[in-house]
mmCIF file with all atom_site columns, C-alpha atoms in Angstrom:
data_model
loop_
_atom_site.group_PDB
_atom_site.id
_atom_site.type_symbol
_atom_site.label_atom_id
_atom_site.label_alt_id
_atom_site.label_comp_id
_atom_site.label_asym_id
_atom_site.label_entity_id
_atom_site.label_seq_id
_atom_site.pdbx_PDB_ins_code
_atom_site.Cartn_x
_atom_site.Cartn_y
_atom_site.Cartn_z
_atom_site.occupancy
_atom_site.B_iso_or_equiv
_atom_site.pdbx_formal_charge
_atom_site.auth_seq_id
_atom_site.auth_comp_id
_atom_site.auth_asym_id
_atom_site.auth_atom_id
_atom_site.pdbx_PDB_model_num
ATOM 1   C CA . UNK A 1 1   ? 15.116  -21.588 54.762  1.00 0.00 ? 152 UNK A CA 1
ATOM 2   C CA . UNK A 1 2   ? 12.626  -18.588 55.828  1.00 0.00 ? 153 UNK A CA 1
ATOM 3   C CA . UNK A 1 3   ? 12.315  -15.205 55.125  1.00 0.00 ? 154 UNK A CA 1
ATOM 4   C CA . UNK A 1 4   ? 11.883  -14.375 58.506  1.00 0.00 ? 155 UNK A CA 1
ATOM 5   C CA . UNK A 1 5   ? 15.672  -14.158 59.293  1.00 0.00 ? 156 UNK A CA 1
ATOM 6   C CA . UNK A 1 6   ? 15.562  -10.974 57.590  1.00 0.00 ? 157 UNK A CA 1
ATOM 7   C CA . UNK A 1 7   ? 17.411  -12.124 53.875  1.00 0.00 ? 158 UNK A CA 1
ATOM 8   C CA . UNK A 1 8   ? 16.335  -10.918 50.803  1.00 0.00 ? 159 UNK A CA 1
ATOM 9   C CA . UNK A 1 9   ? 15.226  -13.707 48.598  1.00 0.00 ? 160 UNK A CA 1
ATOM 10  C CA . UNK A 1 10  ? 17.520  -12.328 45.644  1.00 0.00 ? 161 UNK A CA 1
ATOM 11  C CA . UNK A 1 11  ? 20.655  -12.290 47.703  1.00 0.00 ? 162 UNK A CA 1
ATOM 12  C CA . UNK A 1 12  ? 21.597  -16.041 46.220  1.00 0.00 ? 163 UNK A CA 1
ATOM 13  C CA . UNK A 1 13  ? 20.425  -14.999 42.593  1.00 0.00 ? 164 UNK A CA 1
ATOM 14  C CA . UNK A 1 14  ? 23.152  -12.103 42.668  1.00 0.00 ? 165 UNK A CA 1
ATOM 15  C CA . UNK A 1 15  ? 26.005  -14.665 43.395  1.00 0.00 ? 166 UNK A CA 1
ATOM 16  C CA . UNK A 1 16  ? 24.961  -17.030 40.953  1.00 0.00 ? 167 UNK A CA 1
ATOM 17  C CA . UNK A 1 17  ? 24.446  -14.386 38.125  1.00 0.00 ? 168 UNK A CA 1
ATOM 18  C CA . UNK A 1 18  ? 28.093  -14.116 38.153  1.00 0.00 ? 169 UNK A CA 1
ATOM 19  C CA . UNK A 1 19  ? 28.959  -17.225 38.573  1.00 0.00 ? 170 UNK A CA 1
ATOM 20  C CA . UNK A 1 20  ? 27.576  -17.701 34.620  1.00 0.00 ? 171 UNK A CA 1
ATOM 21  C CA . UNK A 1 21  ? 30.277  -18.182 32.128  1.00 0.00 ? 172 UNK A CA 1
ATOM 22  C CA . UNK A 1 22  ? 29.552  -15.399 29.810  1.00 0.00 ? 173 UNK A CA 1
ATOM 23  C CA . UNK A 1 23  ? 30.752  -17.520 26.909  1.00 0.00 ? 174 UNK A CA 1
ATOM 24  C CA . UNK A 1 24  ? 27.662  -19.687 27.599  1.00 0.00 ? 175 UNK A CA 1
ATOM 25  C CA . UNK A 1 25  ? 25.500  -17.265 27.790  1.00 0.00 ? 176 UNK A CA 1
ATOM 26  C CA . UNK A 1 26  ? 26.703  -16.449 24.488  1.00 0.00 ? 177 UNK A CA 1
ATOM 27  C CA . UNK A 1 27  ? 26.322  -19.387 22.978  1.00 0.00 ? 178 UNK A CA 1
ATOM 28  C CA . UNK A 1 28  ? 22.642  -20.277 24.679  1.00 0.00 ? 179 UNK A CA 1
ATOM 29  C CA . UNK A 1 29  ? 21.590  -16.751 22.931  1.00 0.00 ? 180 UNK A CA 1
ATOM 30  C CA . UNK A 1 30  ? 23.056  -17.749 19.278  1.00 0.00 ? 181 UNK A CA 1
ATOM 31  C CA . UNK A 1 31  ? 21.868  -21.140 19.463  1.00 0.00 ? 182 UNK A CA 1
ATOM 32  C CA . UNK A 1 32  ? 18.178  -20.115 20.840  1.00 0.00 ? 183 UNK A CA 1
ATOM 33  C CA . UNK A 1 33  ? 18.471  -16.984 17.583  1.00 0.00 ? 184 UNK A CA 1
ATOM 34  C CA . UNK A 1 34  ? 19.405  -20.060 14.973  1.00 0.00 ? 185 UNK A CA 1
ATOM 35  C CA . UNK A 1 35  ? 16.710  -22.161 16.039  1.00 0.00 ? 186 UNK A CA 1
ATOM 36  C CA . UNK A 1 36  ? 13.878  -19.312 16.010  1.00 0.00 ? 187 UNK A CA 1
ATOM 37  C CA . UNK A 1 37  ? 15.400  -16.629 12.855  1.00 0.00 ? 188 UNK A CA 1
ATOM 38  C CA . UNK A 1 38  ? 15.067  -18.808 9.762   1.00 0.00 ? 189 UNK A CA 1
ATOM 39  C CA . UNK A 1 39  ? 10.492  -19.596 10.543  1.00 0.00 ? 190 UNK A CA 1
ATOM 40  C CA . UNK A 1 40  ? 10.823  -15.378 12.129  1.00 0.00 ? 191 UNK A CA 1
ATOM 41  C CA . UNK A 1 41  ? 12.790  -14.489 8.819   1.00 0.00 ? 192 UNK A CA 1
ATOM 42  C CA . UNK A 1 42  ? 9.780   -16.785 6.559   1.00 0.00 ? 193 UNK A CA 1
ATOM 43  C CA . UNK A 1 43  ? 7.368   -15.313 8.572   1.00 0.00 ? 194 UNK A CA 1
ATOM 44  C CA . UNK A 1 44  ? 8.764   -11.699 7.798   1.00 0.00 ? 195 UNK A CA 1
ATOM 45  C CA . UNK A 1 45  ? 8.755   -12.678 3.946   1.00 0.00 ? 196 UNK A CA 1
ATOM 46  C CA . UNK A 1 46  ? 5.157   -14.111 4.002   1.00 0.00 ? 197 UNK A CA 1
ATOM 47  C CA . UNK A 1 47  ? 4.211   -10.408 5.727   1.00 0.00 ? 198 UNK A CA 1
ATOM 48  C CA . UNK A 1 48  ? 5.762   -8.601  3.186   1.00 0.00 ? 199 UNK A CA 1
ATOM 49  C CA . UNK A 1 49  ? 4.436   -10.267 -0.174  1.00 0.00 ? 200 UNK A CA 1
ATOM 50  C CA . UNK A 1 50  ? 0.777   -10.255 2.283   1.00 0.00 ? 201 UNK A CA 1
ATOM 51  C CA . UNK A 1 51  ? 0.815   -6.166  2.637   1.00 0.00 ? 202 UNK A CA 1
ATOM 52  C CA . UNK A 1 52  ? 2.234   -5.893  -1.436  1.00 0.00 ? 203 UNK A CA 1
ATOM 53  C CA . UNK A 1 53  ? -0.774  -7.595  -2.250  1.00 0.00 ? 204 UNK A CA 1
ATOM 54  C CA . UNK A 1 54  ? -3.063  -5.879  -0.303  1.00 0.00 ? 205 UNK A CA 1
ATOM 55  C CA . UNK A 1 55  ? -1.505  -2.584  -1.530  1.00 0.00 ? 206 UNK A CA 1
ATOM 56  C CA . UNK A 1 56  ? -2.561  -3.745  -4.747  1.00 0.00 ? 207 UNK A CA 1
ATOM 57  C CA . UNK A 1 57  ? -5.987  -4.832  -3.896  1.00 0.00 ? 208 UNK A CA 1
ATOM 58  C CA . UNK A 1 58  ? -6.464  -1.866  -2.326  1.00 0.00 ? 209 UNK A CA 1
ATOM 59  C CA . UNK A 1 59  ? -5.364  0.409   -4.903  1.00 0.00 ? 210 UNK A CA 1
ATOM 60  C CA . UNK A 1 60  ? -7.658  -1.318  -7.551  1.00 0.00 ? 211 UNK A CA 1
ATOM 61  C CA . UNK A 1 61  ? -10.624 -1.118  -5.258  1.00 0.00 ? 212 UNK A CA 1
ATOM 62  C CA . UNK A 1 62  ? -9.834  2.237   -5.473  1.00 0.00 ? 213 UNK A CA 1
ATOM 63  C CA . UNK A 1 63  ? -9.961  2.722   -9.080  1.00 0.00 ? 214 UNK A CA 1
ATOM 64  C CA . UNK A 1 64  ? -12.838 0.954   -9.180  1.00 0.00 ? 215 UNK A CA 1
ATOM 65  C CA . UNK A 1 65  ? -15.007 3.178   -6.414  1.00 0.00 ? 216 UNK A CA 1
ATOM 66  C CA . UNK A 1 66  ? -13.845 6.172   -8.235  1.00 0.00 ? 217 UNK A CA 1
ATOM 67  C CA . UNK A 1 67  ? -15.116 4.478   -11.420 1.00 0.00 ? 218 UNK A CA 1
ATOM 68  C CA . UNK A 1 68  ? -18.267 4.232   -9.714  1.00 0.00 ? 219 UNK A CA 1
ATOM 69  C CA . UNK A 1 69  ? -18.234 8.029   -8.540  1.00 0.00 ? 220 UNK A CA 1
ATOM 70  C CA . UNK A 1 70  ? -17.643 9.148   -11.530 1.00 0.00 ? 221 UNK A CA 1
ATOM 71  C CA . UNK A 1 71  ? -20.433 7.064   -13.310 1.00 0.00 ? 222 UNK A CA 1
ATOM 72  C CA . UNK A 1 72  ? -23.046 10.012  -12.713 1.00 0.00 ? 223 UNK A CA 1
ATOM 73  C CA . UNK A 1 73  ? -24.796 9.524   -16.382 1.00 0.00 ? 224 UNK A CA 1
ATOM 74  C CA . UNK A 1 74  ? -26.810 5.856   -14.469 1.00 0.00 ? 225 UNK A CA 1
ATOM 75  C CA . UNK A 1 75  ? -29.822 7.886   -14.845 1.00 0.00 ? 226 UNK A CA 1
ATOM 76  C CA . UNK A 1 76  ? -29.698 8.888   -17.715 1.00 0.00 ? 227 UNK A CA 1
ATOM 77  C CA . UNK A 1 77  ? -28.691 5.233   -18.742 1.00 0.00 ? 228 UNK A CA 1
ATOM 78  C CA . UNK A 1 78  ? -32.060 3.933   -16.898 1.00 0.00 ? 229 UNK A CA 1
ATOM 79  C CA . UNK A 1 79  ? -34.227 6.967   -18.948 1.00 0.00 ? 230 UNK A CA 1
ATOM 80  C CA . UNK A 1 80  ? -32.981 5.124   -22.524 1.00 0.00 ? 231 UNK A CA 1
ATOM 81  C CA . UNK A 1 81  ? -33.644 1.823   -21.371 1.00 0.00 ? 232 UNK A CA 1
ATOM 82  C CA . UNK A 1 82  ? -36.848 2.708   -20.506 1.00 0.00 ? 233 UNK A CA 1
ATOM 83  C CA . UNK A 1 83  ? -37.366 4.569   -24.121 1.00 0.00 ? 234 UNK A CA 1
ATOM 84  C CA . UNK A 1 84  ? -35.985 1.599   -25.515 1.00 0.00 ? 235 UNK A CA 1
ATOM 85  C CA . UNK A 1 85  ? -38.513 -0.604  -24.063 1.00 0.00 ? 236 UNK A CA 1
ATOM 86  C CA . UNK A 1 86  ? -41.167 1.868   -25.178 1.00 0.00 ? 237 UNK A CA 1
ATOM 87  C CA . UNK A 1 87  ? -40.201 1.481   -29.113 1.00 0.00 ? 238 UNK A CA 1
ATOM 88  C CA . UNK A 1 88  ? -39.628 -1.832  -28.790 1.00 0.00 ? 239 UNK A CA 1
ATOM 89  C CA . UNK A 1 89  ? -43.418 -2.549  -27.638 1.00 0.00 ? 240 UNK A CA 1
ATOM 90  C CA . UNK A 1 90  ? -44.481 -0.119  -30.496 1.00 0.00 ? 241 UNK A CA 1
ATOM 91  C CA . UNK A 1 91  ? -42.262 -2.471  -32.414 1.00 0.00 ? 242 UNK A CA 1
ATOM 92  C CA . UNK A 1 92  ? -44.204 -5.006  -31.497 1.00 0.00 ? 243 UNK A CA 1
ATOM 93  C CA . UNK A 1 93  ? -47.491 -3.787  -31.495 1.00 0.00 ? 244 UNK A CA 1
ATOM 94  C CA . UNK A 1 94  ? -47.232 -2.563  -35.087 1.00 0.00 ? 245 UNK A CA 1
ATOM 95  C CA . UNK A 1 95  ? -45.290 -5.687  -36.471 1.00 0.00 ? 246 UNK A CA 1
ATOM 96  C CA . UNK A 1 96  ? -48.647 -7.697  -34.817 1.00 0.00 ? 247 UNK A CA 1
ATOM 97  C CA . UNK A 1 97  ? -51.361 -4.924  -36.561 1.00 0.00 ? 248 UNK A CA 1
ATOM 98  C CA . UNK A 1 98  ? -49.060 -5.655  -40.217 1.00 0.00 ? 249 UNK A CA 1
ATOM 99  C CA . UNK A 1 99  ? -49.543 -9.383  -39.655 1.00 0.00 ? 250 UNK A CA 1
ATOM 100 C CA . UNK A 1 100 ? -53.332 -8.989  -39.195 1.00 0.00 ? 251 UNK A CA 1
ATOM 101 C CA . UNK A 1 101 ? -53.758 -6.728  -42.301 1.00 0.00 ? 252 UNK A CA 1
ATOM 102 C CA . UNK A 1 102 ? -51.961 -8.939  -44.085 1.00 0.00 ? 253 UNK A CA 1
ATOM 103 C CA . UNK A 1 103 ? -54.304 -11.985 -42.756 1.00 0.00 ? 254 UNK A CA 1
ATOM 104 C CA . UNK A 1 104 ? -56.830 -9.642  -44.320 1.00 0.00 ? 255 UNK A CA 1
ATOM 105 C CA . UNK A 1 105 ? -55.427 -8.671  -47.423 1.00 0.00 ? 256 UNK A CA 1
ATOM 106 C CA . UNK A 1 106 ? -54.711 -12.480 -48.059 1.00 0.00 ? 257 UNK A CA 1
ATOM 107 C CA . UNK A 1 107 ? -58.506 -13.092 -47.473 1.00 0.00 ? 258 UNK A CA 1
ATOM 108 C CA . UNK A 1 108 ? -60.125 -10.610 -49.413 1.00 0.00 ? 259 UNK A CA 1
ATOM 109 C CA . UNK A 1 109 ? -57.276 -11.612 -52.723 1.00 0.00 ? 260 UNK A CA 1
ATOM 110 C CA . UNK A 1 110 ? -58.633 -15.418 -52.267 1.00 0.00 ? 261 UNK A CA 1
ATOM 111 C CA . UNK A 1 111 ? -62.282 -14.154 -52.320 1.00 0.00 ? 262 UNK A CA 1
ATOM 112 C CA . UNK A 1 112 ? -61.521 -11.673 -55.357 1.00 0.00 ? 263 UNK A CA 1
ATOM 113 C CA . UNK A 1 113 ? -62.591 -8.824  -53.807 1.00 0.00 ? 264 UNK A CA 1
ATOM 114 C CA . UNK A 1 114 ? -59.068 -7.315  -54.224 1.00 0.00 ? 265 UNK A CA 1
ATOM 115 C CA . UNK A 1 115 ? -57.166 -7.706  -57.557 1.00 0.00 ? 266 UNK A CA 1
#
């Protein structure tokens, strides 16, 4: 069978269409819905809980940034560390001149100089 003899080649398809019992047609759409809703209706589910809990992510990353933002007292923060630092090796450095005079002061007692 050619095209040549002028037919269309949906003029069979139009005859058949109606030959379809629309019952079955029903039935062929319910029965391909059952099959596919309940892993569409899952899927749905697992969407919904996913974009909650990036809602949630997202609003705490939020917080968080703005935290951040309004942390504008870092270099001040950095300044007293770097005081602190500074004591603490004049800590050190008179804690280690003490131990020395005491060396000292232990020597000259045990020679009698000092009584």
């Amino acid at each position: 069978v050619g095209l040549s003899d002028g037919s269309s080649p949906d003029e069979g398809v139009v005859e058949d269409v109606s030959l379809i019992d629309e019952k079955a047609v029903e039935q062929l759409a319910e029965g391909l819905i059952s099959h596919y809703l309940p892993d569409l209706q899952r899927s749905k589910s697992a969407l919904k809980e996913l974009t909650q809990n990036q809602e949630v992510l997202l609003e705490t990353i939020e917080q968080e940034i703005s935290k951040f933002k309004e942390c504008n007292s870092i270099p001040e923060i950095d300044a007293l560390f770097s005081e602190a630092k500074h004591y603490h090796n004049k800590l050190v450095n008179i804690r280690n001149e003490m131990m020395l005079l005491h060396e000292k002061s232990s020597k000259l007692k045990v020679s009698g100089i000092i009584f």
